[in-house]
GROMACS .gro file of C-alpha atoms in nm:
model
  296
    1MET     CA    1  10.987  15.416  10.988
    2LYS     CA    2  10.933  15.096  10.779
    3VAL     CA    3  11.250  14.907  10.684
    4LEU     CA    4  11.284  14.840  10.309
    5GLY     CA    5  11.554  14.578  10.251
    6THR     CA    6  11.893  14.712  10.354
    7PHE     CA    7  11.777  15.068  10.291
    8THR     CA    8  11.536  15.297  10.474
    9LEU     CA    9  11.422  15.638  10.381
   10GLY     CA   10  11.622  15.766  10.681
   11THR     CA   11  11.933  15.598  10.544
   12ALA     CA   12  11.875  15.762  10.209
   13LEU     CA   13  11.847  16.103  10.379
   14LEU     CA   14  12.177  16.045  10.557
   15ILE     CA   15  12.344  15.948  10.229
   16CYS     CA   16  12.218  16.259  10.058
   17PRO     CA   17  12.079  16.538  10.278
   18VAL     CA   18  11.937  16.713   9.973
   19LEU     CA   19  11.668  16.443   9.964
   20VAL     CA   20  11.457  16.668  10.186
   21GLN     CA   21  11.441  16.909   9.896
   22ALA     CA   22  11.311  16.644   9.652
   23ASP     CA   23  10.954  16.651   9.535
   24LEU     CA   24  10.695  16.402   9.651
   25ARG     CA   25  10.686  16.212   9.318
   26THR     CA   26  11.054  16.115   9.313
   27THR     CA   27  11.039  16.026   9.681
   28GLN     CA   28  10.750  15.786   9.615
   29GLU     CA   29  10.931  15.635   9.317
   30LEU     CA   30  11.247  15.586   9.522
   31GLN     CA   31  11.050  15.415   9.798
   32SER     CA   32  10.883  15.189   9.540
   33ASP     CA   33  11.221  15.081   9.402
   34MET     CA   34  11.350  15.019   9.755
   35ARG     CA   35  11.052  14.789   9.818
   36ALA     CA   36  11.132  14.601   9.496
   37LEU     CA   37  11.488  14.547   9.619
   38ALA     CA   38  11.361  14.431   9.959
   39GLN     CA   39  11.135  14.174   9.792
   40LEU     CA   40  11.429  14.029   9.601
   41GLU     CA   41  11.628  14.005   9.925
   42GLN     CA   42  11.339  13.814  10.085
   43GLN     CA   43  11.343  13.575   9.788
   44GLN     CA   44  11.706  13.495   9.875
   45VAL     CA   45  11.853  13.628   9.552
   46PRO     CA   46  12.236  13.608   9.581
   47ALA     CA   47  12.397  13.927   9.712
   48ASP     CA   48  12.631  13.964   9.415
   49ARG     CA   49  12.329  13.981   9.182
   50LEU     CA   50  12.171  14.253   9.397
   51ALA     CA   51  12.486  14.466   9.429
   52PRO     CA   52  12.423  14.662   9.104
   53LEU     CA   53  12.070  14.744   9.221
   54ARG     CA   54  12.197  14.877   9.554
   55SER     CA   55  12.457  15.091   9.375
   56THR     CA   56  12.194  15.235   9.142
   57LEU     CA   57  11.962  15.312   9.436
   58GLN     CA   58  12.241  15.507   9.601
   59GLN     CA   59  12.291  15.703   9.280
   60MET     CA   60  11.917  15.769   9.256
   61THR     CA   61  11.923  15.903   9.611
   62SER     CA   62  12.206  16.141   9.521
   63ASP     CA   63  12.035  16.256   9.199
   64GLN     CA   64  11.686  16.291   9.342
   65VAL     CA   65  11.706  16.670   9.342
   66ASN     CA   66  11.777  16.659   8.968
   67PRO     CA   67  11.470  16.509   8.796
   68ALA     CA   68  11.650  16.447   8.466
   69LEU     CA   69  11.936  16.251   8.624
   70PHE     CA   70  11.695  16.075   8.857
   71ALA     CA   71  11.490  15.957   8.557
   72VAL     CA   72  11.801  15.812   8.393
   73ASP     CA   73  11.903  15.639   8.718
   74ARG     CA   74  11.556  15.494   8.759
   75ALA     CA   75  11.555  15.363   8.401
   76ILE     CA   76  11.888  15.190   8.473
   77PHE     CA   77  11.742  15.042   8.793
   78ALA     CA   78  11.434  14.916   8.604
   79ALA     CA   79  11.656  14.750   8.342
   80GLN     CA   80  11.870  14.585   8.610
   81LEU     CA   81  11.559  14.467   8.794
   82GLU     CA   82  11.410  14.322   8.475
   83GLY     CA   83  11.740  14.147   8.401
   84ILE     CA   84  11.734  13.972   8.738
   85ARG     CA   85  11.370  13.868   8.687
   86ILE     CA   86  11.453  13.726   8.343
   87GLU     CA   87  11.747  13.533   8.488
   88ARG     CA   88  11.523  13.388   8.761
   89ASP     CA   89  11.259  13.294   8.503
   90ASN     CA   90  11.526  13.125   8.291
   91ASP     CA   91  11.655  12.935   8.594
   92GLN     CA   92  11.303  12.812   8.670
   93GLN     CA   93  11.245  12.716   8.307
   94GLY     CA   94  11.576  12.530   8.307
   95GLN     CA   95  11.466  12.331   8.611
   96ASN     CA   96  11.131  12.255   8.445
   97ILE     CA   97  11.304  12.144   8.126
   98ALA     CA   98  11.537  11.917   8.325
   99THR     CA   99  11.235  11.761   8.498
  100LEU     CA  100  11.058  11.710   8.165
  101ARG     CA  101  11.369  11.551   8.017
  102ARG     CA  102  11.389  11.304   8.305
  103GLU     CA  103  11.022  11.216   8.259
  104LEU     CA  104  11.078  11.176   7.884
  105GLN     CA  105  11.373  10.942   7.941
  106LYS     CA  106  11.162  10.738   8.182
  107LEU     CA  107  10.877  10.710   7.930
  108GLN     CA  108  11.120  10.619   7.652
  109SER     CA  109  11.265  10.343   7.870
  110GLN     CA  110  10.917  10.209   7.946
  111SER     CA  111  10.827  10.224   7.577
  112GLN     CA  112  11.140  10.031   7.482
  113HIS     CA  113  11.061   9.767   7.745
  114LEU     CA  114  10.709   9.723   7.607
  115GLN     CA  115  10.841   9.700   7.251
  116ASP     CA  116  11.091   9.433   7.357
  117GLU     CA  117  10.817   9.237   7.534
  118TYR     CA  118  10.592   9.264   7.229
  119ALA     CA  119  10.871   9.142   7.001
  120ARG     CA  120  10.943   8.852   7.236
  121LEU     CA  121  10.580   8.741   7.236
  122ARG     CA  122  10.558   8.764   6.858
  123GLN     CA  123  10.873   8.555   6.822
  124GLN     CA  124  10.740   8.303   7.070
  125LEU     CA  125  10.414   8.269   6.879
  126ALA     CA  126  10.603   8.225   6.552
  127GLN     CA  127  10.822   7.951   6.701
  128GLN     CA  128  10.527   7.765   6.849
  129THR     CA  129  10.321   7.776   6.532
  130ALA     CA  130  10.431   7.482   6.320
  131SER     CA  131  10.201   7.553   6.026
  132GLY     CA  132   9.940   7.796   5.897
  133ALA     CA  133   9.660   7.554   5.980
  134GLN     CA  134   9.784   7.514   6.336
  135SER     CA  135   9.807   7.891   6.376
  136GLN     CA  136   9.452   7.939   6.253
  137ARG     CA  137   9.319   7.666   6.481
  138LEU     CA  138   9.507   7.813   6.777
  139GLN     CA  139   9.358   8.157   6.717
  140GLN     CA  140   9.011   8.007   6.689
  141GLU     CA  141   9.064   7.812   7.011
  142ILE     CA  142   9.166   8.131   7.195
  143ALA     CA  143   8.861   8.320   7.066
  144GLN     CA  144   8.622   8.038   7.158
  145GLN     CA  145   8.747   7.958   7.509
  146LYS     CA  146   8.505   8.186   7.691
  147GLN     CA  147   8.211   8.066   7.486
  148ILE     CA  148   8.302   7.699   7.538
  149LEU     CA  149   8.342   7.746   7.912
  150ARG     CA  150   8.010   7.927   7.935
  151GLN     CA  151   7.836   7.644   7.749
  152GLU     CA  152   7.997   7.382   7.972
  153GLN     CA  153   7.897   7.568   8.286
  154GLN     CA  154   7.538   7.592   8.166
  155ARG     CA  155   7.535   7.220   8.082
  156LEU     CA  156   7.677   7.129   8.423
  157GLU     CA  157   7.419   7.347   8.596
  158GLU     CA  158   7.140   7.172   8.405
  159LEU     CA  159   7.279   6.828   8.492
  160SER     CA  160   7.316   6.930   8.855
  161LYS     CA  161   6.951   7.035   8.871
  162GLN     CA  162   6.835   6.713   8.705
  163ALA     CA  163   7.048   6.477   8.915
  164PRO     CA  164   7.202   6.644   9.221
  165SER     CA  165   7.351   6.319   9.348
  166ALA     CA  166   7.517   6.224   9.020
  167PRO     CA  167   7.897   6.195   9.031
  168SER     CA  168   8.094   6.497   8.913
  169THR     CA  169   8.216   6.510   8.554
  170ALA     CA  170   8.555   6.603   8.697
  171SER     CA  171   8.621   6.239   8.791
  172SER     CA  172   8.890   6.048   8.610
  173PRO     CA  173   8.774   5.900   8.276
  174SER     CA  174   8.741   5.527   8.234
  175PRO     CA  175   9.063   5.354   8.130
  176ALA     CA  176   8.858   5.166   7.874
  177VAL     CA  177   8.819   5.474   7.654
  178PRO     CA  178   9.060   5.430   7.361
  179GLY     CA  179   9.365   5.657   7.365
  180ILE     CA  180   9.326   5.773   7.727
  181PRO     CA  181   9.602   5.641   7.955
  182ALA     CA  182   9.502   5.503   8.294
  183GLY     CA  183   9.605   5.684   8.612
  184LEU     CA  184   9.580   6.045   8.492
  185GLY     CA  185   9.343   6.118   8.779
  186GLN     CA  186   9.626   6.062   9.025
  187TYR     CA  187   9.803   6.377   8.906
  188ALA     CA  188   9.526   6.607   8.780
  189GLN     CA  189   9.153   6.666   8.784
  190VAL     CA  190   9.023   6.509   8.464
  191SER     CA  191   8.710   6.608   8.273
  192ALA     CA  192   8.589   6.551   7.918
  193GLY     CA  193   8.462   6.846   7.716
  194LYS     CA  194   8.351   6.913   7.361
  195ASP     CA  195   8.701   7.006   7.251
  196GLY     CA  196   8.890   6.729   7.426
  197LEU     CA  197   9.012   6.595   7.758
  198ARG     CA  198   9.102   6.853   8.024
  199LEU     CA  199   9.366   6.791   8.291
  200GLN     CA  200   9.352   7.065   8.555
  201MET     CA  201   9.591   7.127   8.845
  202PRO     CA  202   9.610   7.409   9.103
  203VAL     CA  203   9.889   7.650   9.016
  204ALA     CA  204   9.981   7.661   9.385
  205GLN     CA  205  10.071   7.289   9.369
  206LEU     CA  206  10.313   7.347   9.082
  207PHE     CA  207  10.483   7.680   9.155
  208ALA     CA  208  10.622   7.853   9.459
  209PRO     CA  209  10.415   8.157   9.569
  210SER     CA  210  10.455   8.455   9.333
  211SER     CA  211  10.715   8.264   9.134
  212HIS     CA  212  10.765   8.114   8.788
  213GLN     CA  213  10.984   7.834   8.924
  214LEU     CA  214  10.843   7.484   8.966
  215THR     CA  215  10.855   7.332   9.312
  216ALA     CA  216  10.997   6.982   9.357
  217ASN     CA  217  10.642   6.849   9.392
  218GLY     CA  218  10.529   7.037   9.081
  219LEU     CA  219  10.822   6.902   8.879
  220GLN     CA  220  10.748   6.546   8.991
  221ARG     CA  221  10.378   6.585   8.908
  222LEU     CA  222  10.456   6.705   8.553
  223ARG     CA  223  10.713   6.427   8.508
  224SER     CA  224  10.449   6.167   8.601
  225LEU     CA  225  10.193   6.329   8.372
  226ALA     CA  226  10.442   6.330   8.085
  227ASN     CA  227  10.508   5.958   8.135
  228SER     CA  228  10.134   5.890   8.103
  229LEU     CA  229  10.073   6.134   7.818
  230ARG     CA  230  10.343   5.981   7.599
  231ALA     CA  231  10.115   5.680   7.566
  232SER     CA  232   9.809   5.887   7.473
  233SER     CA  233   9.681   5.924   7.119
  234ALA     CA  234   9.627   6.301   7.151
  235SER     CA  235   9.777   6.472   6.848
  236GLU     CA  236   9.814   6.800   7.035
  237ILE     CA  237   9.835   6.917   7.397
  238LEU     CA  238   9.749   7.280   7.469
  239VAL     CA  239   9.906   7.430   7.783
  240ARG     CA  240   9.695   7.698   7.951
  241VAL     CA  241   9.719   7.893   8.279
  242SER     CA  242   9.443   8.114   8.415
  243PRO     CA  243   9.519   8.491   8.425
  244GLN     CA  244   9.727   8.582   8.730
  245PRO     CA  245   9.693   8.889   8.956
  246GLU     CA  246  10.035   9.000   8.825
  247GLY     CA  247   9.892   9.012   8.471
  248THR     CA  248   9.869   8.808   8.151
  249ASN     CA  249  10.246   8.792   8.107
  250ALA     CA  250  10.283   8.612   8.442
  251ALA     CA  251  10.036   8.342   8.332
  252THR     CA  252  10.214   8.312   7.995
  253ARG     CA  253  10.552   8.260   8.163
  254GLN     CA  254  10.410   7.990   8.391
  255ALA     CA  255  10.256   7.815   8.090
  256GLU     CA  256  10.595   7.827   7.915
  257VAL     CA  257  10.762   7.663   8.217
  258ILE     CA  258  10.502   7.382   8.217
  259LEU     CA  259  10.546   7.331   7.842
  260ARG     CA  260  10.926   7.307   7.876
  261ALA     CA  261  10.893   7.056   8.161
  262LEU     CA  262  10.668   6.833   7.947
  263ARG     CA  263  10.907   6.862   7.652
  264GLN     CA  264  11.206   6.773   7.870
  265ASN     CA  265  11.020   6.466   7.992
  266GLY     CA  266  10.961   6.320   7.649
  267ILE     CA  267  10.654   6.489   7.500
  268PRO     CA  268  10.742   6.576   7.137
  269ASP     CA  269  10.758   6.950   7.071
  270GLN     CA  270  10.522   6.924   6.774
  271ARG     CA  271  10.248   6.798   7.007
  272LEU     CA  272  10.282   7.092   7.247
  273ALA     CA  273  10.148   7.446   7.212
  274LEU     CA  274  10.057   7.740   7.432
  275ALA     CA  275   9.700   7.869   7.441
  276SER     CA  276   9.520   8.154   7.612
  277GLY     CA  277   9.419   8.101   7.973
  278ALA     CA  278   9.088   8.282   7.921
  279GLY     CA  279   8.810   8.068   8.067
  280VAL     CA  280   9.036   7.854   8.282
  281PRO     CA  281   8.923   7.862   8.649
  282ALA     CA  282   9.121   8.105   8.862
  283GLY     CA  283   9.444   7.968   9.006
  284THR     CA  284   9.443   7.671   8.767
  285ALA     CA  285   9.683   7.526   8.511
  286GLU     CA  286   9.527   7.313   8.237
  287LEU     CA  287   9.646   7.065   7.976
  288LEU     CA  288   9.389   7.025   7.697
  289LEU     CA  289   9.427   6.699   7.502
  290VAL     CA  290   9.263   6.812   7.178
  291GLY     CA  291   9.007   6.568   7.041
  292LEU     CA  292   9.078   6.302   7.303
  293GLY     CA  293   8.769   6.180   7.488
  294ALA     CA  294   8.563   6.466   7.342
  295GLN     CA  295   8.193   6.457   7.420
  296PRO     CA  296   7.938   6.530   7.147
   0.00000   0.00000   0.00000
């Protein structure tokens, strides 16, 4: 005989011998309810929650010979069974709600972090923009960087095809050019573009790996550059760092560190500004001396 939970049909017959006199319909219904109880036991429902169901099943077994009483008992059993199912559904929903609340708190925290970062960048831009004209020029410079770089690359490719043995334009400019201090080529790769003189340095020679902290060599290099740039006639020096694998914010923070180092070494704050690193060769930090040594 198949075991149904803690009850079997044989057990039910022992509890109430008159079960043998019951009709086939009530016997089938009783077996169905026993299977329902067995399923709940397999689902590890606590015993105290199943106790009322067991008690009702015993009463159903006793009343099986009386169809009217049996029907009432079975209705009670169905109500108890539904109550347990509702409780289990509520427990599951409670767990789902708790999970959703944790996810919501996580998203709210991320949102607040992004809002704080956005506010910080806006404040930084406001502090670095000395006037409306400077702000407009800075925005134009950011928008035109890719186009300028593309034009320069095309021009260099044309020159390279025409004169392959010609010296690179990245050599240090002649000290005789007015307003350009001598010796800049000792600390950076120097090239003249349409928008001014470019001083480019590998980021790896300024910062420790995956860091926003200047190395001793990087600090000394920027100190030497600042000493030379104080004598230049450039009205503005734009600090740019190429986009980093960690994201735009990482490049912005490195550019801020370079700008502070130049300021601390005597470059007036009104001559310094941050600019987008779009168009700067990968892994490169650049100081753009606006208007200085510009080529037509």
